[in-house]
Every structure is written in structure tokens, then in C-alpha cells.
Amino acid sequence: MTEYAAPLMFVGLVCFLLIGFPVAFSLAALGLSAAFIGVELGFFPMSFVEGMPFRIFDILTRELLLAVPFFTFMGALLERCGLAEDLLEGVGQLFGGFPGGVAIGVILVGAILGAITGTVAASVIAMGMISLPVMLRYGYDMRIATGVIAASGTITQLIPPSLVLIILADQLHTPVSQMYAGAMGPSLVQVLLFIAFIGFVALTQPHKVPPLPPEARTQRGWPLIKRVLWGMLPSVALIFIVLGTIFMGLATPTEAGAMGAVGAMVLAAMHRRLSWKLVWEGMQSTMEITAMVVFILIGSTMFTLVFQGMHGNHWVESLVTSLPGGVIGFLFFVSALIFVLAFFLDFFEIAFILIPLLAPVAQKLGIDLVWFGVLICITMQTAFMHPPFGFALFYLRGIAPKEVKSSDIYRGAIPWLGLQLLMALIVIFWPGLVTGWLDKQEVIDEDKVKIELPHNIYPAYAAPDAVQTGPEASVENDETARKISRVLRAQALD
């Protein structure tokens, strides 16, 4: 009977999700119900379930999770303060004279917005409202235009300080700074892949990505450079405040998030958009997202605790370790599983449900958890580009002109979805792209460790001619011997 308990819990969870019941309450209800059944049937004692309140209390007191509302508030302010408009208009004017220049500008602005907001919705909506009408007006292929905007918005999931990376670091029990550092290489390569695709289209089919005509490029010379710098320099400064302080060890992710929230308010003031209404809307959005994250995390820890009590971890381990291909086979399986689940589940739900089950198996296979987390993050990007369920496509559909058909948006997303999957393959077969950015920990050979006691502290270990003699010296040496004995006993207890 015990061997069927974990699979039945998993099937029950799938049924709840298919019905459409909220994930947080589905996890909690299944966890509590299975805990009651497990105690009654003798699967585990009541003392095992008594650990559940302590796990919930640990979530509510975890300092790392404070970074979630800080970074969410920062992104909520920046998506409303006009920064995206200045960046898009300036960069579009700068690159617009070249075939594909506007699309390349959209990709670059998407990367910058990803580094300062971390929200897909803000990037897609801002770039869609500003750039899409311009691209369509001057002859861009509709599928290229919609695809590049949706794909550039999803870059925010991988570029630090992404909220997804914080959640993955928490679930994988790895430092956020290491997760951020590991994501730097793949995020840069992904941006270059997107630009290379536009460059290929510009060379082979230039009529699909024509340059802007001279009359559309209203600014040139120093006024244009000034406009680009006005949008770029404050963003770079904020990126340095958030990421630079983390990488240099000057601030924890929570402290950096707090500074980023203050910096976002300063940027909003610089753009003359700071108001009580803006701050209130930002706080409301932050409250909703933070509450959702915490409730899902509480439900997932209740489900995971009981699932492990039912030996579910051994069941999952036996399933995935029997796959052919070893480590590569396991990574392909995880990527394919997340790719399919992304049709139905949000990335928070995938992170809180799957990661606790898969992380122990990855660690047992000798997989670097930062590499594993970055690969999952790359694969979860596809959740926003899946036709017809991708959220980025929904956001774009909501603000696109009426002449843009939904079929064009879906077909336009397919090449970019392929580039995201190509990025996942690159990370699987080139782990150094992630691990090469990590701090190398010094390996200590315990056989070569030697402990020396200084002679001036412990005279009894000094040379014979340095040791005093006589009654007074005997008392001093006895006291020194007792001190050494206490030190040795303490070391033995450690």
C-alpha cells in the first residue's frame, strides 16, 4: 500500500490542477488530507506531521524572500514611469536607419528593461504599444514584428535580477549571487542569438525588416545621443546599484532590492512621473504578487513534506534515474517535462512543485545546482511563448491593433520559441557557459592540514630550555596544561 501513496498524491494534484482549483489551496488541501490518511494508516507517526508548522514559520521568517516584494515594487514603478518610452524612442531612432534596426533596438531595450524591471508584462506591453505601430507603419512583416516584441519581453526571465532566479535560488538552496552570476553568460548569448536572427532576416529577406525612411528619423547628431543617454545612463546606474553591489559582496539580495526600490522612485521622479497614485499602484501590485508567492510556497512545503513522508522522493528518484543517457538524459527529461507543463502552469507553480522533487535527484547525479537552476529558468521562458497559451502572446494580443491577427502572433512566436529551445541545448552541452561565471571555491586537502601551537601561548610545548623550573614554574605549567586539555576536549566534541 505504501508504494502507491506517493503516485496517488501526484495524480490527485494533477486532477486538482486540471479542474482549475487554485494551486496554493490545492497543494495545502492535498498535503493536509494525505497527512491525516498517512497517520491513520501508519505510514508515519504524528510527530512527523508536527514539523509542518516549523516549516511554515521558516518560510515566513526567511530573509531571502524579502527580496521578492522589493524587486516586484521596483519593477512595478519602472513599468509606469516612462523609462521604457524614452529608451525605445531613442534606441529606435539610433538604429532605425539600418535594415532590422528597429527590431534590434527592441531586443536591446528588452534586455535593459529585463535588468531593471524583471517583469514580462511590463516589457511586452510597453514595447508593443510604442514599437509595434511604428514597425507596421513602415513595412515590417507582421509576424517578425510581433515575434520580436514578445520574445524580447521574455528575456526578463533570465536576466538578473529576475524574480524567477530568486525563487529558484531559494528552492535549490544556492546563493542568489551565484544564480545571478551563472545566468549572465546565457542571457548575453540569448540576446546575441536574437540579434543574429534579425541580422539573418535582414540579409536574406530585407523587405521584411526595412529601415526607417529619413522623414521618420526626426533626430540626429547630439540631440539623438543626448536622448539615448538620458534613457540609458540612469538605467545603467540602477543596474549597478542592484547587481554590482551583490556581485562585489557589498549587499545581500534583499538589501540590493531595497536600494533598487528607492532607485526606481528616484528614476520616476527624474521622469516627473512620481506621484502618490504611482506608488499606490506599485504597492498594490507588489502586495498581490508577494501574497501569491507566499501562499503557493506554504502550500508546496505542506505537500512536499507529506509527499516525502510517503517516500515520494524515492519514487521520483527511481523514475528519473532509470532513464537512459545518464546526466544528459535526465536534463533532457526535465527540460521536456517543464516545456509541456508550461502549457498549463505558471512558472511559480512549476518552481514550487517540481524543484523540491527534482533537486535531490540532480544533486545525487552530481549536477551543479546553479547550472541546473539556470537551465530550468531558460526552459521556463518558453511558458510565455507557447502558442496558444503563452502569457506574452496574450499581453501582445491585448494591445495590438485590430489588423494584427491572433494567428500571425502565434506563427510569429514559433521561430523565437525555437531559439529559446536552442539556448537550452547550448546550456546542456556547454555547462561552462554557466559555471564559468561562478566563484571558484578553494579545495582543501585535509591530509595536508597541519595545526601548530604557538610556543609563546603554550609554554609547556616550548623547547626544554625555555621552560621554567621551580615551584612557581610548576604551578604555571600545570595551569597551562589544564588550558591545553580544555582546548583539546572542546575540539574533540566539535
Coordinates of C-alpha atoms in Angstrom, one line a residue:
M1 CA 0.0 0.0 0.0
T2 CA 2.8 2.4 0.8
E3 CA 4.3 2.2 -2.7
Y4 CA 1.1 3.6 -4.2
A5 CA 0.6 6.5 -1.8
A6 CA 3.0 8.9 -3.5
P7 CA 1.8 8.2 -7.0
L8 CA -1.8 8.7 -5.8
M9 CA -0.8 12.1 -4.3
F10 CA 0.7 13.2 -7.6
V11 CA -2.3 12.1 -9.6
G12 CA -4.6 13.9 -7.1
L13 CA -2.6 17.1 -7.6
V14 CA -2.9 16.8 -11.4
C15 CA -6.6 16.3 -11.1
F16 CA -6.9 19.4 -8.9
L17 CA -4.9 21.5 -11.4
L18 CA -7.0 20.2 -14.4
I19 CA -10.2 21.2 -12.6
G20 CA -8.7 24.7 -12.2
F21 CA -8.7 25.0 -8.5
P22 CA -6.1 27.5 -7.2
V23 CA -2.7 25.9 -6.9
A24 CA -1.8 27.1 -3.4
F25 CA -5.0 25.7 -1.9
S26 CA -4.8 22.5 -3.9
L27 CA -1.3 21.8 -2.6
A28 CA -2.3 22.6 1.0
A29 CA -5.5 20.6 0.9
L30 CA -3.7 17.6 -0.6
G31 CA -0.9 17.9 1.9
L32 CA -3.2 18.0 5.0
S33 CA -5.5 15.3 3.7
A34 CA -2.6 13.0 2.9
A35 CA -1.1 13.7 6.3
F36 CA -4.3 12.7 8.1
I37 CA -4.5 9.5 6.0
G38 CA -0.8 8.7 6.4
V39 CA -1.0 9.0 10.2
E40 CA -4.2 6.8 10.4
L41 CA -2.7 4.1 8.1
G42 CA 0.6 4.2 10.0
F43 CA 2.8 5.5 7.1
F44 CA 4.5 7.9 9.6
P45 CA 4.0 9.0 13.2
M46 CA 2.2 12.1 14.3
S47 CA 5.5 13.6 15.3
F48 CA 6.4 13.7 11.6
V49 CA 3.5 16.0 10.8
E50 CA 4.2 18.2 13.8
G51 CA 7.2 19.5 11.9
M52 CA 4.8 21.3 9.4
P53 CA 4.3 24.5 11.4
F54 CA 8.0 24.9 11.8
R55 CA 8.5 24.7 8.1
I56 CA 5.8 27.3 7.5
F57 CA 7.3 29.6 10.2
D58 CA 10.7 29.2 8.4
I59 CA 9.1 30.5 5.2
L60 CA 7.6 33.5 6.9
T61 CA 10.9 34.4 8.5
R62 CA 13.2 33.7 5.6
E63 CA 15.2 36.9 4.8
L64 CA 15.8 36.0 1.2
L65 CA 12.1 36.1 0.4
L66 CA 12.1 39.8 1.4
A67 CA 13.8 40.4 -2.0
V68 CA 10.6 39.4 -3.7
P69 CA 8.5 42.4 -2.7
F70 CA 11.5 44.8 -3.2
F71 CA 12.2 43.7 -6.7
T72 CA 8.5 43.5 -7.6
F73 CA 7.9 47.1 -6.3
M74 CA 10.9 48.3 -8.3
G75 CA 9.6 46.7 -11.5
A76 CA 6.0 48.0 -10.8
L77 CA 7.3 51.5 -10.6
L78 CA 9.6 51.4 -13.6
E79 CA 6.9 50.0 -15.9
R80 CA 4.8 53.1 -15.2
C81 CA 7.4 55.9 -15.0
G82 CA 8.1 56.4 -18.7
L83 CA 11.5 54.9 -18.8
A84 CA 10.6 52.3 -21.5
E85 CA 9.2 55.1 -23.8
D86 CA 12.5 57.1 -23.6
L87 CA 14.6 54.0 -24.3
L88 CA 12.5 52.7 -27.2
E89 CA 12.2 56.0 -29.0
G90 CA 15.9 56.9 -28.6
V91 CA 17.3 53.5 -29.5
G92 CA 14.8 53.1 -32.4
Q93 CA 16.0 56.4 -33.8
L94 CA 19.6 55.4 -33.3
F95 CA 19.4 52.0 -35.2
G96 CA 16.4 52.8 -37.4
G97 CA 18.5 53.7 -40.5
F98 CA 19.6 50.1 -40.9
P99 CA 17.5 47.1 -42.1
G100 CA 16.2 45.4 -39.0
G101 CA 17.4 48.3 -36.9
V102 CA 14.1 48.9 -35.1
A103 CA 13.9 45.1 -34.2
I104 CA 17.4 45.1 -32.9
G105 CA 16.5 48.2 -30.8
V106 CA 13.5 46.3 -29.4
I107 CA 15.8 43.4 -28.4
L108 CA 18.4 45.7 -26.7
V109 CA 15.7 47.7 -24.9
G110 CA 14.0 44.4 -23.8
A111 CA 17.3 43.3 -22.3
I112 CA 17.8 46.6 -20.4
L113 CA 14.2 46.6 -19.2
G114 CA 14.7 43.0 -18.0
A115 CA 17.7 44.1 -16.0
I116 CA 15.8 46.8 -14.2
T117 CA 12.2 45.6 -14.0
G118 CA 12.2 41.8 -14.3
T119 CA 8.6 41.6 -15.4
V120 CA 7.5 40.2 -18.8
A121 CA 4.2 42.0 -18.8
A122 CA 5.8 45.5 -18.4
S123 CA 8.3 44.9 -21.2
V124 CA 5.8 43.4 -23.7
I125 CA 3.1 46.0 -23.2
A126 CA 5.5 49.0 -23.3
M127 CA 7.3 47.8 -26.4
G128 CA 4.1 46.7 -28.1
M129 CA 2.4 50.0 -27.6
I130 CA 5.3 52.1 -28.8
S131 CA 7.2 50.0 -31.3
L132 CA 4.6 47.8 -33.0
P133 CA 2.6 50.6 -34.7
V134 CA 5.9 52.1 -36.0
M135 CA 7.2 48.8 -37.3
L136 CA 3.9 48.0 -39.1
R137 CA 3.6 51.5 -40.5
Y138 CA 7.0 51.3 -42.2
G139 CA 6.6 47.9 -43.7
Y140 CA 7.8 45.3 -41.2
D141 CA 6.5 41.8 -41.6
M142 CA 3.7 41.4 -39.1
R143 CA 5.0 38.0 -37.8
I144 CA 8.5 39.4 -37.4
A145 CA 7.3 42.4 -35.6
T146 CA 5.0 40.6 -33.1
G147 CA 7.5 37.8 -32.6
V148 CA 10.5 40.1 -31.7
I149 CA 8.4 42.1 -29.2
A150 CA 7.0 39.0 -27.4
A151 CA 10.4 37.3 -27.4
S152 CA 12.3 40.4 -26.2
G153 CA 9.9 40.7 -23.3
T154 CA 10.6 37.1 -22.1
I155 CA 14.3 37.8 -21.8
T156 CA 13.5 39.4 -18.5
Q157 CA 13.1 35.9 -17.0
L158 CA 16.8 35.1 -17.5
I159 CA 18.5 38.4 -17.0
P160 CA 19.3 39.3 -13.3
P161 CA 17.7 40.5 -11.1
S162 CA 15.0 38.2 -12.3
L163 CA 12.4 37.2 -9.8
V164 CA 12.5 33.6 -11.2
L165 CA 16.2 33.3 -10.3
I166 CA 15.5 34.4 -6.7
I167 CA 12.7 31.7 -6.4
L168 CA 15.0 29.1 -8.0
A169 CA 17.9 30.0 -5.7
D170 CA 15.6 29.7 -2.7
Q171 CA 14.2 26.3 -3.8
L172 CA 17.7 24.9 -4.7
H173 CA 19.3 26.3 -1.5
T174 CA 22.0 28.1 -3.5
P175 CA 23.2 31.7 -3.1
V176 CA 21.3 34.2 -5.2
S177 CA 24.5 35.9 -6.1
Q178 CA 25.8 32.6 -7.6
M179 CA 22.5 32.1 -9.5
Y180 CA 22.7 35.7 -10.9
A181 CA 26.4 35.2 -11.9
G182 CA 25.5 31.9 -13.6
A183 CA 22.7 33.5 -15.6
M184 CA 25.0 36.2 -17.0
G185 CA 26.5 34.1 -19.8
P186 CA 23.3 32.5 -21.1
S187 CA 21.5 35.8 -21.0
L188 CA 24.2 37.5 -23.1
V189 CA 24.2 34.6 -25.6
Q190 CA 20.4 34.7 -25.9
V191 CA 20.4 38.4 -26.7
L192 CA 23.1 37.7 -29.4
L193 CA 21.0 34.8 -30.8
F194 CA 18.0 37.1 -31.1
I195 CA 20.1 39.8 -32.8
A196 CA 21.7 37.2 -35.1
F197 CA 18.3 36.0 -36.2
I198 CA 17.2 39.5 -37.1
G199 CA 20.6 40.0 -38.9
F200 CA 20.0 36.8 -40.9
V201 CA 16.5 38.0 -41.9
A202 CA 17.9 41.4 -42.9
L203 CA 20.5 39.8 -45.2
T204 CA 18.2 37.2 -46.8
Q205 CA 14.8 39.0 -46.8
P206 CA 15.5 42.7 -46.2
H207 CA 11.9 43.6 -47.4
K208 CA 10.6 42.1 -44.2
V209 CA 12.6 44.4 -41.9
P210 CA 13.1 47.6 -43.9
P211 CA 15.0 50.6 -42.5
L212 CA 13.0 53.7 -41.3
P213 CA 12.7 56.3 -44.0
P214 CA 14.7 59.6 -43.5
E215 CA 11.5 61.5 -42.7
A216 CA 10.8 59.1 -39.8
R217 CA 14.2 59.7 -38.2
T218 CA 13.5 63.1 -36.8
Q219 CA 16.5 63.4 -34.5
R220 CA 20.2 63.2 -35.4
G221 CA 23.6 64.1 -34.0
W222 CA 23.9 65.4 -30.4
P223 CA 20.2 65.7 -29.7
L224 CA 19.7 62.0 -30.5
I225 CA 22.8 61.0 -28.5
K226 CA 21.5 63.1 -25.6
R227 CA 18.1 61.4 -25.7
V228 CA 19.7 57.9 -25.7
L229 CA 22.0 58.8 -22.8
W230 CA 19.1 60.3 -20.9
G231 CA 17.3 56.9 -21.1
M232 CA 20.4 54.7 -20.8
L233 CA 22.6 56.2 -18.1
P234 CA 20.0 56.2 -15.2
S235 CA 19.2 52.6 -16.2
V236 CA 22.9 51.5 -16.1
A237 CA 23.3 53.3 -12.7
L238 CA 20.3 51.4 -11.3
I239 CA 21.6 48.1 -12.7
F240 CA 25.0 48.8 -11.0
I241 CA 23.3 49.6 -7.7
V242 CA 21.3 46.4 -7.7
L243 CA 23.7 43.8 -9.4
G244 CA 27.0 45.5 -8.8
T245 CA 26.6 45.6 -5.0
I246 CA 25.6 41.9 -5.0
F247 CA 28.5 40.7 -7.1
M248 CA 31.0 42.8 -5.1
G249 CA 29.7 41.4 -1.8
L250 CA 28.6 44.9 -0.6
A251 CA 24.9 44.0 -0.2
T252 CA 22.7 40.9 0.1
P253 CA 20.0 40.4 -2.5
T254 CA 17.4 41.8 0.0
E255 CA 19.5 44.9 0.7
A256 CA 20.1 45.4 -3.1
G257 CA 16.4 45.0 -3.7
A258 CA 15.6 47.7 -1.2
M259 CA 18.2 50.1 -2.8
G260 CA 16.6 49.2 -6.2
A261 CA 13.2 50.2 -4.9
V262 CA 14.5 53.5 -3.8
G263 CA 16.3 53.9 -7.1
A264 CA 13.1 53.3 -9.0
M265 CA 11.4 56.1 -7.1
V266 CA 14.3 58.4 -8.0
L267 CA 14.1 57.5 -11.7
A268 CA 10.3 58.1 -11.6
A269 CA 11.0 61.5 -10.1
M270 CA 13.6 62.3 -12.8
H271 CA 10.9 61.5 -15.4
R272 CA 8.4 63.6 -13.5
R273 CA 6.1 60.7 -13.0
L274 CA 6.4 60.1 -9.3
S275 CA 3.1 60.6 -7.6
W276 CA 1.1 59.0 -4.8
K277 CA -1.1 57.2 -7.3
L278 CA 2.0 55.7 -9.0
V279 CA 3.4 54.5 -5.6
W280 CA 0.0 53.1 -4.5
E281 CA -0.5 51.2 -7.7
G282 CA 3.1 49.8 -7.3
M283 CA 2.4 48.8 -3.7
Q284 CA -0.9 47.1 -4.7
S285 CA 0.8 45.1 -7.5
T286 CA 3.6 44.1 -5.1
M287 CA 1.1 43.0 -2.4
E288 CA -0.8 40.8 -4.9
I289 CA 2.3 39.1 -6.3
T290 CA 4.0 38.7 -2.9
A291 CA 0.9 37.2 -1.3
M292 CA 0.6 34.8 -4.3
V293 CA 4.2 33.7 -4.0
V294 CA 4.0 33.1 -0.2
F295 CA 0.7 31.2 -0.3
I296 CA 2.0 28.9 -3.1
L297 CA 5.2 28.4 -1.2
I298 CA 3.3 27.5 2.0
G299 CA 1.1 25.1 0.1
S300 CA 4.1 23.5 -1.6
T301 CA 6.0 22.9 1.6
M302 CA 3.0 21.2 3.1
F303 CA 2.6 19.0 0.1
T304 CA 6.3 18.2 -0.2
L305 CA 6.7 17.3 3.5
V306 CA 3.9 14.7 3.3
F307 CA 5.0 13.6 -0.1
Q308 CA 8.4 12.8 1.3
G309 CA 6.8 11.0 4.2
M310 CA 5.1 8.8 1.7
H311 CA 8.6 8.1 0.2
G312 CA 7.7 10.1 -2.8
N313 CA 11.3 11.3 -3.2
H314 CA 12.4 7.7 -3.6
W315 CA 9.6 7.2 -6.2
V316 CA 10.7 10.2 -8.2
E317 CA 14.3 9.2 -7.9
S318 CA 13.6 5.7 -9.2
L319 CA 11.7 7.1 -12.1
V320 CA 14.2 9.6 -13.4
T321 CA 17.5 7.7 -12.5
S322 CA 16.3 4.8 -14.7
L323 CA 16.2 7.0 -17.7
P324 CA 18.8 6.3 -20.5
G325 CA 21.6 8.8 -21.1
G326 CA 22.7 9.5 -17.5
V327 CA 23.0 13.2 -16.7
I328 CA 22.2 14.3 -20.2
G329 CA 19.2 12.1 -20.4
F330 CA 18.0 13.5 -17.0
L331 CA 18.4 17.1 -18.2
F332 CA 16.5 16.4 -21.4
F333 CA 13.7 14.8 -19.5
V334 CA 13.5 17.7 -17.1
S335 CA 13.5 20.2 -19.9
A336 CA 10.8 18.3 -21.9
L337 CA 8.7 18.0 -18.7
I338 CA 8.8 21.7 -18.0
F339 CA 8.2 22.5 -21.6
V340 CA 5.0 20.5 -21.5
L341 CA 3.9 21.7 -18.1
A342 CA 4.5 25.3 -19.2
F343 CA 1.3 25.0 -21.4
F344 CA -0.8 24.8 -18.2
L345 CA 1.2 26.1 -15.2
D346 CA 2.8 29.4 -14.2
F347 CA 6.5 29.5 -13.5
F348 CA 5.9 30.0 -9.8
E349 CA 3.8 26.8 -9.7
I350 CA 6.4 24.8 -11.7
A351 CA 9.2 26.1 -9.4
F352 CA 7.4 25.3 -6.1
I353 CA 6.0 21.9 -7.2
L354 CA 8.8 20.3 -9.3
I355 CA 12.0 21.8 -8.0
P356 CA 11.8 20.2 -4.5
L357 CA 11.2 16.8 -6.2
L358 CA 13.9 17.1 -8.8
A359 CA 16.7 18.9 -7.0
P360 CA 17.7 16.0 -4.7
V361 CA 18.0 13.7 -7.8
A362 CA 20.1 16.3 -9.6
Q363 CA 22.4 16.6 -6.7
K364 CA 22.8 12.8 -6.4
L365 CA 23.7 12.7 -10.1
G366 CA 26.5 15.3 -9.4
I367 CA 24.8 18.1 -11.4
D368 CA 25.8 21.6 -10.3
L369 CA 22.6 23.1 -8.9
V370 CA 23.3 26.6 -10.3
W371 CA 23.7 25.1 -13.8
F372 CA 20.5 23.1 -13.1
G373 CA 18.6 26.2 -12.0
V374 CA 19.7 28.3 -14.9
L375 CA 18.7 25.6 -17.4
I376 CA 15.2 25.4 -15.7
C377 CA 14.9 29.2 -16.0
I378 CA 15.7 29.1 -19.7
T379 CA 13.2 26.3 -20.3
M380 CA 10.5 28.1 -18.2
Q381 CA 10.9 31.1 -20.6
T382 CA 9.0 29.1 -23.1
A383 CA 5.9 29.3 -20.9
F384 CA 5.5 32.8 -22.1
M385 CA 5.9 32.0 -25.8
H386 CA 3.8 28.8 -26.1
P387 CA 1.1 29.2 -28.8
P388 CA -1.7 29.5 -27.9
F389 CA -1.2 29.7 -24.1
G390 CA 1.8 31.9 -23.8
F391 CA 1.2 34.9 -21.5
A392 CA 3.5 37.2 -23.6
L393 CA 1.2 36.4 -26.6
F394 CA -1.9 37.3 -24.5
Y395 CA -0.3 40.6 -23.4
L396 CA 0.6 41.4 -27.0
R397 CA -2.9 40.5 -28.3
G398 CA -4.4 42.8 -25.7
I399 CA -2.6 45.9 -27.0
A400 CA -2.0 45.1 -30.7
P401 CA -4.1 46.9 -33.4
K402 CA -7.1 45.2 -34.8
E403 CA -5.4 44.4 -38.1
V404 CA -3.0 42.1 -36.3
K405 CA -4.5 38.6 -36.3
S406 CA -4.0 36.2 -33.5
S407 CA -2.8 33.6 -36.0
D408 CA 0.0 36.0 -37.0
I409 CA 1.0 36.4 -33.4
Y410 CA 1.1 32.7 -32.8
R411 CA 3.1 31.9 -36.0
G412 CA 5.4 34.8 -35.3
A413 CA 6.3 33.3 -32.0
I414 CA 7.5 29.9 -33.4
P415 CA 11.0 30.9 -34.6
W416 CA 11.7 32.7 -31.3
L417 CA 10.5 29.7 -29.3
G418 CA 12.9 27.6 -31.4
L419 CA 15.7 30.0 -30.4
Q420 CA 14.9 29.6 -26.7
L421 CA 15.0 25.8 -27.0
L422 CA 18.3 26.1 -28.9
M423 CA 19.6 28.2 -25.9
A424 CA 18.6 25.3 -23.6
L425 CA 20.5 22.8 -25.7
I426 CA 23.6 25.1 -25.7
V427 CA 23.5 25.2 -21.8
I428 CA 23.0 21.4 -21.6
F429 CA 26.1 20.7 -23.8
W430 CA 28.1 23.7 -22.7
P431 CA 27.8 23.9 -18.8
G432 CA 30.9 26.2 -18.7
L433 CA 28.7 29.0 -20.1
V434 CA 27.0 28.9 -16.6
T435 CA 29.7 27.6 -14.3
G436 CA 32.5 29.7 -15.8
W437 CA 31.0 32.8 -14.2
L438 CA 30.8 31.3 -10.7
D439 CA 33.2 31.9 -7.9
K440 CA 35.7 29.0 -7.7
Q441 CA 35.8 27.6 -4.2
E442 CA 39.2 26.6 -3.0
V443 CA 39.5 22.8 -2.5
I444 CA 41.4 22.0 0.7
D445 CA 43.3 18.7 1.1
E446 CA 42.6 17.6 4.6
D447 CA 45.6 15.3 4.6
K448 CA 47.9 18.3 4.3
V449 CA 46.3 20.3 7.1
K450 CA 48.8 20.9 9.9
I451 CA 47.9 22.6 13.2
E452 CA 50.8 24.2 15.1
L453 CA 50.6 25.5 18.7
P454 CA 52.5 28.8 19.2
H455 CA 55.2 28.5 21.8
N456 CA 54.5 31.9 23.3
I457 CA 50.9 30.9 24.1
Y458 CA 51.6 27.4 25.4
P459 CA 55.0 27.3 27.2
A460 CA 54.6 23.7 28.1
Y461 CA 55.1 22.9 24.4
A462 CA 58.2 25.1 24.1
A463 CA 61.7 23.8 24.0
P464 CA 63.1 22.3 27.2
D465 CA 65.5 25.2 27.8
A466 CA 62.6 27.7 27.5
V467 CA 60.5 26.0 30.3
Q468 CA 60.9 27.4 33.7
T469 CA 61.7 25.3 36.7
G470 CA 60.9 25.5 40.4
P471 CA 57.7 25.6 42.5
E472 CA 56.3 28.8 40.8
A473 CA 57.1 27.4 37.3
S474 CA 55.4 24.1 38.2
V475 CA 52.2 25.9 39.1
E476 CA 52.3 27.9 35.9
N477 CA 53.0 24.8 33.8
D478 CA 50.1 22.9 35.5
E479 CA 47.7 25.8 34.7
T480 CA 48.9 25.8 31.1
A481 CA 48.4 22.1 30.8
R482 CA 44.8 22.4 32.1
K483 CA 44.2 25.1 29.4
I484 CA 45.5 22.8 26.7
S485 CA 43.4 19.9 28.0
R486 CA 40.3 22.1 27.8
V487 CA 41.1 23.1 24.2
L488 CA 41.6 19.6 23.1
R489 CA 38.4 18.4 24.8
A490 CA 36.5 21.1 23.0
Q491 CA 38.0 20.2 19.7
A492 CA 37.1 16.5 20.2
L493 CA 33.5 17.5 21.0
D494 CA 33.3 19.5 17.7

